[in-house]
Coordinates of C-alpha atoms and ligand atoms in Angstrom, one line a residue:
M13 CA -48.0 -13.6 33.4
E14 CA -49.9 -12.1 36.4
I15 CA -51.5 -8.6 36.5
R16 CA -53.5 -6.9 39.2
I17 CA -56.2 -4.3 38.4
G18 CA -57.9 -1.9 40.8
E19 CA -60.5 -2.8 43.5
G20 CA -64.0 -2.6 42.2
A21 CA -63.4 -3.8 38.6
S22 CA -66.0 -6.2 37.5
D23 CA -65.3 -9.7 36.3
E24 CA -66.3 -8.7 32.7
E25 CA -63.7 -5.8 32.9
A26 CA -61.1 -8.3 34.1
R27 CA -61.9 -10.7 31.3
V28 CA -61.7 -8.0 28.6
I29 CA -58.4 -6.7 29.9
G30 CA -56.9 -10.2 30.3
S31 CA -57.8 -11.4 26.8
A32 CA -56.6 -8.2 25.2
L33 CA -53.2 -8.5 26.9
A34 CA -53.0 -12.3 26.2
E35 CA -53.6 -11.6 22.5
H36 CA -51.1 -8.7 22.5
T37 CA -48.3 -10.5 24.3
G38 CA -49.0 -14.1 23.1
T39 CA -48.8 -15.4 26.7
A40 CA -51.5 -16.6 29.2
I41 CA -52.6 -13.8 31.6
E42 CA -53.9 -14.2 35.2
V43 CA -55.9 -11.1 36.2
Y44 CA -56.3 -10.4 40.0
V45 CA -58.7 -7.7 41.3
G46 CA -57.7 -5.5 44.2
D47 CA -55.9 -7.5 46.9
G48 CA -57.6 -10.8 46.0
D49 CA -55.6 -14.1 46.4
A50 CA -57.3 -15.9 43.5
P51 CA -57.3 -14.7 39.9
A52 CA -60.6 -13.3 38.7
T53 CA -59.9 -14.7 35.3
T54 CA -57.3 -16.5 33.2
A55 CA -57.0 -15.6 29.6
D56 CA -55.1 -17.7 27.0
P57 CA -53.4 -16.3 23.9
P58 CA -55.4 -17.1 20.7
A59 CA -54.2 -20.1 18.7
S60 CA -52.0 -19.0 15.8
D61 CA -54.8 -19.7 13.3
D62 CA -57.0 -17.1 15.0
R63 CA -54.3 -14.4 15.2
S64 CA -55.4 -12.7 12.0
A65 CA -58.3 -11.3 14.0
T66 CA -58.1 -7.7 15.0
N67 CA -55.3 -5.7 16.7
G68 CA -55.8 -3.4 19.6
A69 CA -56.3 -0.4 17.3
G70 CA -59.0 -2.2 15.3
G71 CA -56.8 -2.6 12.1
S72 CA -56.2 -5.9 10.3
R73 CA -53.1 -8.0 11.1
A74 CA -51.1 -9.7 8.2
S75 CA -50.8 -13.5 8.6
T76 CA -47.1 -14.4 9.5
T77 CA -44.9 -17.2 8.4
D78 CA -41.2 -18.0 8.9
G79 CA -40.7 -18.7 5.2
P80 CA -40.4 -16.1 2.4
T81 CA -43.6 -14.6 1.3
E82 CA -44.6 -14.4 -2.4
R83 CA -43.8 -10.7 -2.2
E84 CA -40.3 -11.4 -1.0
E85 CA -39.8 -14.2 -3.6
L86 CA -40.8 -11.8 -6.3
L87 CA -38.3 -9.2 -5.1
R88 CA -35.6 -11.8 -5.0
E89 CA -36.3 -12.7 -8.6
E90 CA -36.1 -9.1 -9.6
I91 CA -32.8 -8.8 -7.8
A92 CA -31.4 -11.9 -9.5
D93 CA -32.5 -10.5 -12.9
I94 CA -30.7 -7.2 -12.2
E95 CA -27.6 -9.0 -11.1
Q96 CA -27.4 -10.8 -14.4
G97 CA -26.2 -7.5 -15.9
G98 CA -26.4 -6.8 -19.6
P99 CA -27.0 -9.1 -22.6
E100 CA -25.3 -12.5 -22.7
K101 CA -23.4 -11.7 -25.8
Y102 CA -21.4 -9.0 -24.0
K103 CA -20.6 -11.5 -21.2
D104 CA -19.3 -13.9 -23.8
R105 CA -17.0 -11.1 -25.1
L106 CA -15.7 -10.6 -21.5
D107 CA -14.9 -14.4 -21.4
D108 CA -13.1 -14.2 -24.7
Q109 CA -11.0 -11.2 -23.3
G110 CA -10.2 -13.1 -20.1
K111 CA -12.1 -10.5 -18.1
L112 CA -14.5 -11.1 -15.2
F113 CA -18.1 -10.1 -15.2
V114 CA -18.4 -7.2 -12.8
R115 CA -20.3 -9.1 -10.1
D116 CA -17.8 -12.0 -10.2
R117 CA -15.1 -9.3 -9.8
L118 CA -16.9 -8.0 -6.7
D119 CA -17.0 -11.6 -5.3
L120 CA -13.2 -11.9 -5.9
W121 CA -12.6 -8.6 -4.1
F122 CA -15.0 -9.0 -1.2
D123 CA -15.7 -12.7 -0.8
D124 CA -19.4 -12.3 -1.3
G125 CA -19.9 -9.0 -3.2
F126 CA -20.8 -5.7 -1.5
A127 CA -21.8 -5.7 2.2
F128 CA -24.7 -3.6 1.0
E129 CA -25.5 -2.0 -2.4
D130 CA -27.1 1.3 -3.2
G131 CA -29.1 2.0 -6.4
K132 CA -29.3 -1.6 -7.6
F133 CA -32.8 -0.8 -9.0
A134 CA -31.6 2.1 -11.0
N135 CA -33.5 2.0 -14.4
F136 CA -35.8 -0.8 -13.1
D137 CA -38.9 0.9 -14.6
S138 CA -37.2 1.8 -17.9
E139 CA -37.6 0.0 -21.2
D140 CA -33.9 0.4 -21.9
Q141 CA -32.7 -2.9 -20.3
L142 CA -29.8 -1.2 -18.6
P143 CA -29.6 -3.0 -15.2
A144 CA -28.3 -0.8 -12.3
D145 CA -27.6 1.7 -15.1
G146 CA -24.3 -0.2 -15.6
L147 CA -22.7 1.3 -12.5
L148 CA -22.6 -0.5 -9.1
T149 CA -22.0 1.3 -5.8
G150 CA -21.9 0.0 -2.3
A151 CA -20.0 -0.6 0.9
A152 CA -17.6 -3.4 1.3
E153 CA -15.3 -5.1 3.8
F154 CA -11.8 -5.4 2.5
E155 CA -8.8 -6.8 4.4
G156 CA -10.4 -6.0 7.7
R157 CA -11.3 -2.5 6.7
T158 CA -14.6 -1.0 5.5
L159 CA -14.8 1.2 2.5
H160 CA -17.0 2.6 -0.3
A161 CA -16.7 1.0 -3.7
M162 CA -18.0 1.4 -7.2
A163 CA -17.6 -0.8 -10.3
N164 CA -18.6 -0.4 -13.9
D165 CA -20.6 -3.1 -15.7
F166 CA -19.1 -3.4 -19.2
T167 CA -22.0 -5.5 -20.4
V168 CA -24.2 -2.5 -20.1
K169 CA -23.4 -0.3 -23.1
A170 CA -19.6 -0.8 -22.6
G171 CA -19.8 0.6 -19.0
S172 CA -20.8 4.0 -20.3
M173 CA -22.1 6.4 -17.6
A174 CA -25.4 8.3 -17.7
G175 CA -28.0 9.8 -15.4
K176 CA -28.7 7.2 -12.7
G177 CA -25.2 5.8 -12.7
V178 CA -23.7 9.3 -12.4
E179 CA -26.1 10.1 -9.5
K180 CA -25.0 6.8 -7.8
F181 CA -21.3 7.7 -8.3
L182 CA -21.8 11.2 -6.9
R183 CA -23.8 9.9 -3.9
M184 CA -21.0 7.5 -3.0
Q185 CA -18.4 10.2 -3.1
Q186 CA -20.4 12.5 -1.0
R187 CA -21.1 9.8 1.5
A188 CA -17.4 9.1 1.7
L189 CA -16.8 12.7 2.7
K190 CA -19.2 12.1 5.6
T191 CA -17.9 8.7 6.7
G192 CA -14.2 9.4 6.3
K193 CA -13.7 6.0 4.7
P194 CA -11.5 5.1 1.7
V195 CA -13.0 4.8 -1.8
L196 CA -12.3 2.1 -4.3
Y197 CA -13.1 2.7 -7.9
L198 CA -13.1 -0.5 -10.1
M199 CA -13.2 1.2 -13.6
D200 CA -14.2 -0.4 -16.9
S201 CA -15.9 2.3 -18.8
S202 CA -16.2 3.8 -22.3
G203 CA -16.9 7.2 -20.6
G204 CA -20.1 9.3 -20.9
R205 CA -23.1 7.6 -22.6
I206 CA -23.1 9.4 -25.8
D207 CA -26.6 8.5 -26.9
Q208 CA -28.2 9.6 -23.6
Q209 CA -26.2 12.7 -22.8
T210 CA -29.1 15.0 -21.8
G211 CA -29.3 15.3 -18.1
F212 CA -25.8 14.3 -16.9
F213 CA -23.2 15.9 -19.1
A214 CA -23.1 19.5 -18.1
N215 CA -25.5 19.5 -15.2
R216 CA -24.6 20.8 -11.7
E217 CA -24.9 17.3 -10.5
G218 CA -23.6 15.7 -13.6
I219 CA -20.4 13.9 -14.6
G220 CA -18.4 17.1 -14.2
K221 CA -19.2 16.9 -10.5
Y222 CA -17.1 13.7 -10.3
Y223 CA -13.9 15.6 -10.5
Y224 CA -15.1 18.3 -8.1
N225 CA -15.8 15.5 -5.6
H226 CA -12.5 13.8 -6.4
S227 CA -10.8 17.1 -5.5
M228 CA -12.8 17.5 -2.3
L229 CA -11.9 13.9 -1.3
S230 CA -8.2 14.3 -2.3
G231 CA -6.1 14.2 0.8
R232 CA -9.1 13.5 3.0
V233 CA -9.7 9.8 2.3
P234 CA -7.5 7.5 0.2
Q235 CA -8.9 7.1 -3.3
I236 CA -7.7 3.9 -5.0
C237 CA -8.5 3.1 -8.6
V238 CA -8.1 -0.2 -10.5
L239 CA -8.6 -0.2 -14.3
Y240 CA -10.0 -3.3 -15.9
G241 CA -10.6 -2.2 -19.5
P242 CA -10.9 0.9 -21.5
C243 CA -11.4 4.1 -19.5
I244 CA -12.1 6.7 -22.1
A245 CA -12.6 10.5 -21.8
G246 CA -14.9 11.2 -18.8
A247 CA -13.9 7.8 -17.3
A248 CA -10.2 8.5 -17.7
Y249 CA -10.0 11.3 -15.1
T250 CA -11.0 9.1 -12.1
P251 CA -7.8 7.1 -12.3
V252 CA -5.7 10.3 -12.5
F253 CA -7.6 12.0 -9.7
A254 CA -7.2 9.0 -7.5
D255 CA -4.3 8.8 -5.1
F256 CA -3.3 5.4 -6.4
T257 CA -3.9 3.8 -9.8
V258 CA -3.4 0.1 -10.7
M259 CA -3.5 -1.1 -14.3
V260 CA -3.7 -4.7 -15.4
E261 CA -1.1 -5.6 -18.1
G262 CA -2.7 -6.1 -21.5
M263 CA -6.2 -5.4 -20.2
S264 CA -6.4 -1.9 -18.9
A265 CA -6.2 1.3 -20.9
M266 CA -7.0 4.9 -20.3
A267 CA -7.1 7.7 -22.8
I268 CA -8.6 11.2 -23.2
A269 CA -10.2 10.0 -26.5
S270 CA -10.9 6.5 -28.0
P271 CA -8.9 5.2 -30.9
R272 CA -11.8 5.9 -33.2
M273 CA -11.9 9.5 -32.1
V274 CA -8.1 9.8 -32.4
E275 CA -8.2 8.6 -35.9
M276 CA -11.0 11.0 -36.8
V277 CA -9.2 14.0 -35.2
T278 CA -5.6 13.4 -36.2
G279 CA -5.7 10.6 -38.7
E280 CA -3.5 8.5 -36.4
E281 CA -4.4 4.8 -36.5
I282 CA -3.6 3.3 -33.2
D283 CA -5.0 0.5 -31.0
L284 CA -6.1 1.1 -27.4
Q285 CA -3.1 -0.6 -25.8
E286 CA -0.7 1.5 -27.8
L287 CA -2.7 4.6 -27.1
G288 CA -3.0 4.2 -23.4
G289 CA -2.1 0.7 -22.1
A290 CA -0.4 -0.1 -18.9
Q291 CA 3.1 0.3 -20.3
V292 CA 2.3 3.7 -21.7
H293 CA 1.1 5.0 -18.4
A294 CA 3.6 3.2 -16.2
A295 CA 6.7 4.1 -18.1
E296 CA 5.9 7.3 -20.1
S297 CA 3.0 9.3 -18.6
G298 CA 3.5 8.2 -15.0
S299 CA -0.2 8.0 -14.4
A300 CA -0.1 4.3 -13.3
D301 CA 1.4 3.7 -9.9
L302 CA 1.3 -0.1 -10.1
V303 CA 1.0 -2.7 -12.9
A304 CA -0.7 -6.0 -12.1
E305 CA -0.3 -9.2 -14.1
D306 CA -4.0 -10.1 -13.8
E307 CA -7.2 -9.4 -11.9
E308 CA -6.1 -11.3 -8.8
H309 CA -2.7 -9.7 -8.7
A310 CA -4.4 -6.3 -8.9
R311 CA -6.4 -7.1 -5.8
E312 CA -3.3 -8.4 -4.0
L313 CA -1.5 -5.1 -4.7
V314 CA -4.3 -3.0 -3.3
A315 CA -4.5 -5.4 -0.3
Q316 CA -0.8 -4.5 0.4
L317 CA -1.4 -0.8 -0.4
V318 CA -4.1 -0.4 2.3
T319 CA -1.8 -1.7 5.0
Y320 CA 0.1 1.6 4.9
L321 CA -2.9 3.9 4.8
P322 CA -5.2 5.3 7.5
D323 CA -8.9 5.6 6.7
N324 CA -8.6 9.4 6.5
S325 CA -6.4 12.4 7.2
D326 CA -7.4 12.5 10.9
E327 CA -6.1 9.1 11.6
K328 CA -2.7 7.4 12.0
P329 CA -1.6 4.8 9.5
P330 CA -2.0 1.3 10.9
R331 CA 1.0 -0.2 12.7
S332 CA 2.0 -3.9 12.1
D333 CA 4.2 -6.3 14.0
S334 CA 7.9 -5.5 13.5
R335 CA 9.8 -7.9 11.2
P336 CA 13.5 -8.1 10.7
P337 CA 14.7 -6.8 7.3
S338 CA 15.1 -9.3 4.5
R339 CA 18.9 -8.6 4.3
S340 CA 21.3 -7.9 7.1
P341 CA 21.9 -4.3 8.1
A342 CA 25.5 -5.3 8.8
G343 CA 26.0 -5.2 5.0
I344 CA 24.9 -1.6 4.5
D345 CA 28.4 -0.2 4.4
S346 CA 29.5 -2.7 1.8
V347 CA 26.6 -1.7 -0.4
V348 CA 27.8 1.9 -0.7
P349 CA 30.9 2.1 -3.0
E350 CA 33.9 4.2 -1.9
R351 CA 34.1 6.1 -5.1
P352 CA 31.3 8.8 -5.4
N353 CA 30.7 8.1 -9.1
R354 CA 30.3 4.4 -8.9
G355 CA 26.7 3.1 -9.4
Y356 CA 24.9 0.7 -7.0
D357 CA 21.3 -0.3 -6.5
M358 CA 19.6 1.7 -3.7
H359 CA 17.2 -1.2 -3.2
E360 CA 20.1 -3.1 -1.6
L361 CA 20.2 -0.6 1.1
I362 CA 16.4 -0.2 1.5
D363 CA 16.1 -4.0 1.9
R364 CA 18.6 -3.8 4.8
V365 CA 16.6 -1.0 6.6
A366 CA 12.9 -1.9 6.0
D367 CA 10.9 -4.7 7.5
Q368 CA 10.9 -7.9 5.5
G369 CA 8.3 -8.0 2.7
S370 CA 7.1 -4.4 3.5
V371 CA 8.5 -2.5 0.5
L372 CA 6.0 -1.5 -2.2
E373 CA 7.5 0.7 -4.9
L374 CA 5.2 3.1 -6.8
R375 CA 5.7 4.4 -10.3
E376 CA 8.8 2.2 -10.6
Q377 CA 9.4 2.7 -14.3
Y378 CA 8.7 6.4 -14.3
G379 CA 11.5 8.7 -13.3
P380 CA 13.5 5.7 -12.0
E381 CA 16.4 7.8 -10.6
I382 CA 14.2 8.4 -7.6
V383 CA 12.7 5.4 -5.8
T384 CA 9.3 6.2 -4.1
A385 CA 8.1 3.4 -2.0
F386 CA 6.0 2.6 1.0
S387 CA 7.6 0.4 3.6
R388 CA 7.6 -0.3 7.3
I389 CA 10.4 0.2 9.8
D390 CA 9.8 -1.7 13.1
G391 CA 6.2 -2.1 12.0
R392 CA 5.6 1.6 11.4
P393 CA 4.6 2.7 7.8
V394 CA 7.2 5.0 6.3
G395 CA 7.3 6.6 2.8
I396 CA 10.8 6.3 1.3
V397 CA 12.2 8.8 -1.1
A398 CA 15.5 7.6 -2.3
N399 CA 17.9 8.6 -5.0
Q400 CA 18.8 5.7 -7.2
P401 CA 22.5 5.8 -8.3
A402 CA 21.9 2.8 -10.6
Q403 CA 19.8 5.0 -12.9
R404 CA 21.2 8.2 -14.5
A405 CA 23.8 8.3 -11.7
G406 CA 21.0 9.4 -9.3
A407 CA 20.7 12.8 -11.0
I408 CA 17.2 14.2 -10.6
F409 CA 15.3 14.7 -13.9
P410 CA 12.0 16.6 -14.2
D411 CA 9.8 13.5 -14.3
A412 CA 11.4 12.0 -11.1
A413 CA 11.0 15.4 -9.3
E414 CA 7.3 15.5 -10.2
K415 CA 6.9 11.9 -9.1
A416 CA 8.6 12.5 -5.8
A417 CA 6.6 15.7 -5.1
E418 CA 3.3 13.8 -5.5
F419 CA 4.5 11.0 -3.3
I420 CA 5.7 13.3 -0.5
W421 CA 2.4 15.2 -0.7
T422 CA 0.4 12.0 -0.5
C423 CA 2.4 10.6 2.5
D424 CA 2.0 14.0 4.2
A425 CA -1.8 14.0 3.6
Y426 CA -2.2 10.5 5.2
N427 CA 0.2 11.1 8.1
I428 CA 2.9 8.7 6.8
P429 CA 6.4 9.8 8.0
L430 CA 9.1 10.3 5.4
L431 CA 12.6 8.8 5.1
Y432 CA 14.9 10.5 2.5
L433 CA 17.9 8.5 1.4
C434 CA 20.2 10.9 -0.3
D435 CA 22.8 10.0 -2.9
T436 CA 22.6 12.5 -5.8
P437 CA 24.8 14.7 -7.8
G438 CA 21.9 17.1 -7.8
F439 CA 19.3 18.2 -10.4
M440 CA 20.3 17.3 -14.0
A441 CA 21.7 20.1 -16.1
G442 CA 21.4 20.8 -19.9
S443 CA 19.1 22.2 -22.6
G444 CA 17.0 19.1 -22.7
V445 CA 15.9 19.2 -19.1
E446 CA 15.5 23.0 -19.2
K447 CA 12.9 22.5 -22.0
E448 CA 11.3 19.8 -20.0
G449 CA 10.9 22.2 -17.0
I450 CA 13.6 21.0 -14.6
L451 CA 13.2 24.2 -12.6
E452 CA 9.4 23.9 -12.5
Q453 CA 9.3 20.3 -11.5
G454 CA 12.3 20.7 -9.1
K455 CA 10.4 23.5 -7.4
K456 CA 7.4 21.2 -6.8
M457 CA 9.6 18.6 -5.1
I458 CA 11.2 21.3 -2.9
Y459 CA 7.8 22.8 -2.1
A460 CA 6.3 19.4 -1.2
T461 CA 9.3 18.7 1.1
S462 CA 9.1 22.2 2.7
S463 CA 5.4 21.9 3.4
A464 CA 5.2 18.3 4.6
T465 CA 4.5 18.4 8.3
V466 CA 5.0 14.7 9.0
P467 CA 8.2 13.6 10.8
K468 CA 11.0 13.6 8.2
Q469 CA 14.4 12.0 8.5
C470 CA 17.2 12.7 6.0
V471 CA 20.1 10.3 5.6
V472 CA 23.1 11.4 3.5
V473 CA 24.1 8.0 2.2
R474 CA 26.9 9.2 0.0
K475 CA 26.8 12.4 -2.1
A476 CA 24.4 15.3 -1.5
Y477 CA 25.4 17.8 -4.1
G478 CA 23.8 21.0 -5.2
A479 CA 20.1 21.6 -4.8
G480 CA 19.7 17.9 -4.4
I481 CA 20.1 18.2 -0.7
Y482 CA 17.3 20.8 -0.6
A483 CA 14.9 18.5 -2.5
M484 CA 15.9 15.5 -0.3
S485 CA 15.0 17.4 2.9
G486 CA 18.4 18.5 4.0
P487 CA 19.0 20.6 7.1
A488 CA 17.2 23.7 5.8
Y489 CA 14.0 21.7 5.3
E490 CA 13.2 21.2 9.0
P491 CA 13.8 17.4 9.1
E492 CA 13.6 16.0 12.6
S493 CA 17.2 14.8 11.9
T494 CA 19.8 14.9 9.3
L495 CA 22.0 11.9 9.6
A496 CA 25.0 10.7 7.5
L497 CA 26.8 7.5 6.9
P498 CA 30.6 7.7 7.1
S499 CA 30.5 7.8 3.2
G500 CA 28.3 11.0 3.2
E501 CA 29.4 14.3 1.6
I502 CA 27.4 17.5 1.4
A503 CA 28.6 20.1 -1.1
I504 CA 27.5 22.9 -3.3
M505 CA 28.8 20.8 -6.2
G506 CA 31.0 17.7 -6.7
P507 CA 34.8 18.0 -6.5
E508 CA 35.4 17.8 -10.3
A509 CA 32.8 20.4 -11.1
A510 CA 34.0 22.7 -8.3
I511 CA 37.7 22.6 -9.2
N512 CA 36.8 23.0 -12.8
A513 CA 34.7 26.1 -12.0
V514 CA 37.2 27.8 -9.7
Y515 CA 40.7 26.7 -10.7
R516 CA 40.3 26.1 -14.5
N517 CA 42.4 29.2 -15.5
R518 CA 45.1 28.5 -12.9
L519 CA 45.3 24.8 -13.9
D520 CA 45.5 25.7 -17.6
D521 CA 48.5 27.9 -16.8
I522 CA 50.5 24.8 -15.7
E523 CA 52.2 23.6 -18.9
D524 CA 53.4 20.2 -17.7
D525 CA 50.6 17.7 -18.0
D526 CA 51.7 15.5 -15.1
E527 CA 52.2 18.5 -12.9
R528 CA 48.7 19.8 -13.9
A529 CA 47.0 16.5 -13.2
A530 CA 48.8 16.1 -9.8
R531 CA 47.7 19.6 -8.8
E532 CA 44.2 19.0 -9.9
A533 CA 44.1 15.7 -7.8
E534 CA 45.5 17.6 -4.8
L535 CA 42.8 20.3 -5.1
R536 CA 40.0 17.7 -5.3
E537 CA 41.3 15.9 -2.3
E538 CA 41.4 19.1 -0.3
Y539 CA 37.9 19.9 -1.4
R540 CA 36.6 16.5 -0.4
E541 CA 38.0 17.0 3.1
D542 CA 35.9 20.1 3.4
I543 CA 32.6 18.4 2.5
D544 CA 32.8 15.0 4.2
A545 CA 30.5 13.7 6.9
H546 CA 33.0 14.4 9.7
R547 CA 33.5 18.0 8.7
M548 CA 29.7 18.4 8.4
A549 CA 29.2 16.8 11.9
S550 CA 32.0 19.0 13.3
E551 CA 30.2 22.1 12.0
V552 CA 26.9 20.6 13.4
V553 CA 25.4 20.9 9.9
I554 CA 24.2 17.4 10.4
D555 CA 23.0 15.8 13.7
D556 CA 25.0 12.6 13.7
I557 CA 27.1 10.1 11.8
V558 CA 25.6 6.7 12.2
P559 CA 27.5 3.4 12.0
P560 CA 25.8 1.9 8.9
S561 CA 24.9 -1.4 10.6
E562 CA 22.9 0.6 13.2
L563 CA 21.0 2.7 10.7
R564 CA 17.8 0.7 10.9
E565 CA 17.7 0.9 14.7
E566 CA 18.6 4.5 14.8
L567 CA 15.8 5.4 12.3
A568 CA 13.3 3.2 14.2
A569 CA 14.1 5.1 17.5
R570 CA 13.9 8.5 15.8
F571 CA 10.6 7.8 14.1
E572 CA 9.2 6.4 17.4
F573 CA 10.3 9.5 19.2
Y574 CA 8.9 12.0 16.8
E575 CA 5.5 10.3 16.2
G576 CA 2.6 12.8 16.2
I577 CA 4.9 15.8 16.4
D578 CA 3.0 19.1 15.9
K579 CA 4.5 21.1 13.0
S580 CA 2.1 23.8 12.0
L581 CA 2.6 25.9 8.9
P582 CA 2.2 29.6 8.7
D583 CA -1.4 30.7 8.7
K584 CA -2.6 31.2 5.1
K585 CA -5.2 29.9 2.6
H586 CA -2.8 27.7 0.6
G587 CA 0.5 28.0 -1.3
T588 CA 0.5 29.0 -5.0
I589 CA 2.7 26.1 -6.1
L590 CA 1.1 23.2 -7.9
Ligands
LIG1 C1 -17.8 13.1 -20.4 C2 -17.4 13.0 -21.9 C3 -17.3 11.6 -22.4 O1 -16.9 10.8 -21.6 S1 -17.7 11.4 -24.0 C4 -17.5 9.6 -24.2 C5 -16.3 9.3 -25.1 N1 -16.2 7.9 -25.2 C6 -16.0 7.4 -26.4 O2 -15.9 8.0 -27.4 C7 -15.9 5.9 -26.4 C8 -16.8 5.2 -27.5 N2 -16.7 3.8 -27.4 C9 -15.6 3.1 -27.9 O3 -14.7 3.7 -28.6 C10 -15.6 1.6 -27.8 O4 -16.9 1.2 -27.4 C11 -14.6 1.1 -26.8 C12 -14.7 1.8 -25.5 C13 -13.2 1.2 -27.3 C14 -14.9 -0.4 -26.5 O5 -15.0 -1.1 -27.7 P1 -15.6 -2.5 -27.8 O6 -15.2 -3.3 -26.6 O7 -15.4 -3.1 -29.1 O8 -17.2 -2.3 -27.5 P2 -18.3 -1.8 -28.6 O9 -17.7 -0.6 -29.3 O10 -18.7 -2.9 -29.4 O11 -19.4 -1.3 -27.6 C15 -20.3 -2.2 -27.0 C16 -21.7 -1.5 -27.0 O12 -21.6 -0.3 -26.2 C17 -22.0 0.8 -26.9 N3 -21.1 2.0 -26.5 C18 -19.8 2.0 -26.4 N4 -19.4 3.1 -25.9 C19 -20.5 3.9 -25.7 C20 -20.7 5.2 -25.2 N5 -19.7 6.0 -24.7 N6 -22.0 5.7 -25.1 C21 -23.0 4.9 -25.5 N7 -22.9 3.6 -26.0 C22 -21.6 3.1 -26.1 C23 -21.7 0.5 -28.4 O13 -22.5 1.3 -29.2 C24 -22.1 -1.0 -28.4 O14 -23.4 -1.1 -28.5 P3 -24.1 -2.2 -29.6 O15 -23.5 -3.5 -29.3 O16 -23.7 -1.7 -31.0 O17 -25.5 -2.1 -29.4

């Protein structure tokens, strides 16, 4: 390198400047003075052995090497120790139970563990031998997305959570609020650490803050929870606060209290699976959205789940390539029976409308008379709410109404448009469902439908009786369209019930049985003419009657057209319905 210094500089000054620059830059320097043609001096960089001399500021310079220093090697050993987790005997127990050690689980999820980890050295200085405080947090790449993730280490005091672990969990949640990225919770925890409760149980920044943060994140970023073992007490709320919960059959369990505690309090002797295993929460409490066969299957389910979800509530859900449905749309009309009371499986219709392989049903066993499923139509994620005539004749029971309300609410939060496929005799009637709160739960479904601002399409597949048409986003619920198949009917109630309600006395006055039956049939037929799709279209109650084989194309076009539509709600703090 050449440099030129001012006229009048002495050779000694040129030499000092040259050698300082040569040492600093590591290259040879030719120093010219004034306009001179020949260099006044040439300075070579010091040989690498000499470079520990002094730097420009007079301080000492560390010797450099391309290999790891002792200091780094020591750090790596410390990290390797921490990554061993808790005592070997607990790892052997995991093996016996067919469960993965937490860091092997992270490798399964993210190829090579976290992209980066926070708080790995938690408890490093403590005598307690509780590596990372039994709770791992970090950031990860998953299926082409980046997200926050945590995982309990069951080898450390049964994954119980105390001071440092709680702090790590809270930090991760708070960071997710800033980054707007989804959060994945891989839970395997006996709850709060009972023998170290000071400092995390009731503090402002203690375990109670988890659920405050879950509430703040709810509807902002998707929260997905997978359960790998017991999740007791304080640990059991994370799965229920999450938007989506996956349980592994025979392995996961969640309960507000452990079997030991239950026995102490109530005298009931029960094992963990019976108390809160996957079947309990999938079929009876409704807290599990998906049930996996094993750890790998749980990952596969979440991999599918994220394909429908945006990173946060400001973003659109990701669009995929369009795929033809798995079954021909030409068969739709033949799926729907002529007689309104005949059962059929609504999945047969969904498979003819949705892109092949795109349907993921949530809470399948709970309230099965309504199907709630993510799917794609022409590559666009869509949430399907469909009555299921194969279950309880498609009548809406309280548990199904509550399930549908939460699904609609979740789709709306994450900008996923809604498709309602309506074939219901309405909400179930009777003393049993009154006691179970049919009005309360039905209200929630109607409220969720009313306040969802994503594009909504309602298709009256066959019957839409009673308040069923309200819950299923009928014309009064501001859907972008209400369509019907030719088999569709909309009525205040079904023909049998209506004729029974209005004509019972007059029919009873007819003494001849045949004559009475014929008159009753005639009245029903007249009634049905008044409620059928053509009458509804003629009165412009509905927007159109669609040839069944064109339903998929029609829906694709309508969802495309209404994408991003602005449907603001009245200005208020929030509704009072929960
Ligand atoms: C916020 C409020 C809360 O969350 S209060 C916490 C309520 N949680 C509980 O009552 C659960 C207590 N634990 C249990 O019932 C069992 O450990 C469960 C979770 C069923 C697991 O049983 P199992 O797989 O047989 O493990 P284990 O009992 O042998 O435990 C292994 C070691 O971990 C310890 N441990 C367990 N739970 C906690 C806990 N919550 N706090 C502190 N330590 C816990 C056990 O004492 C046991 O330790 P060690 O092997 O005896 O040294």
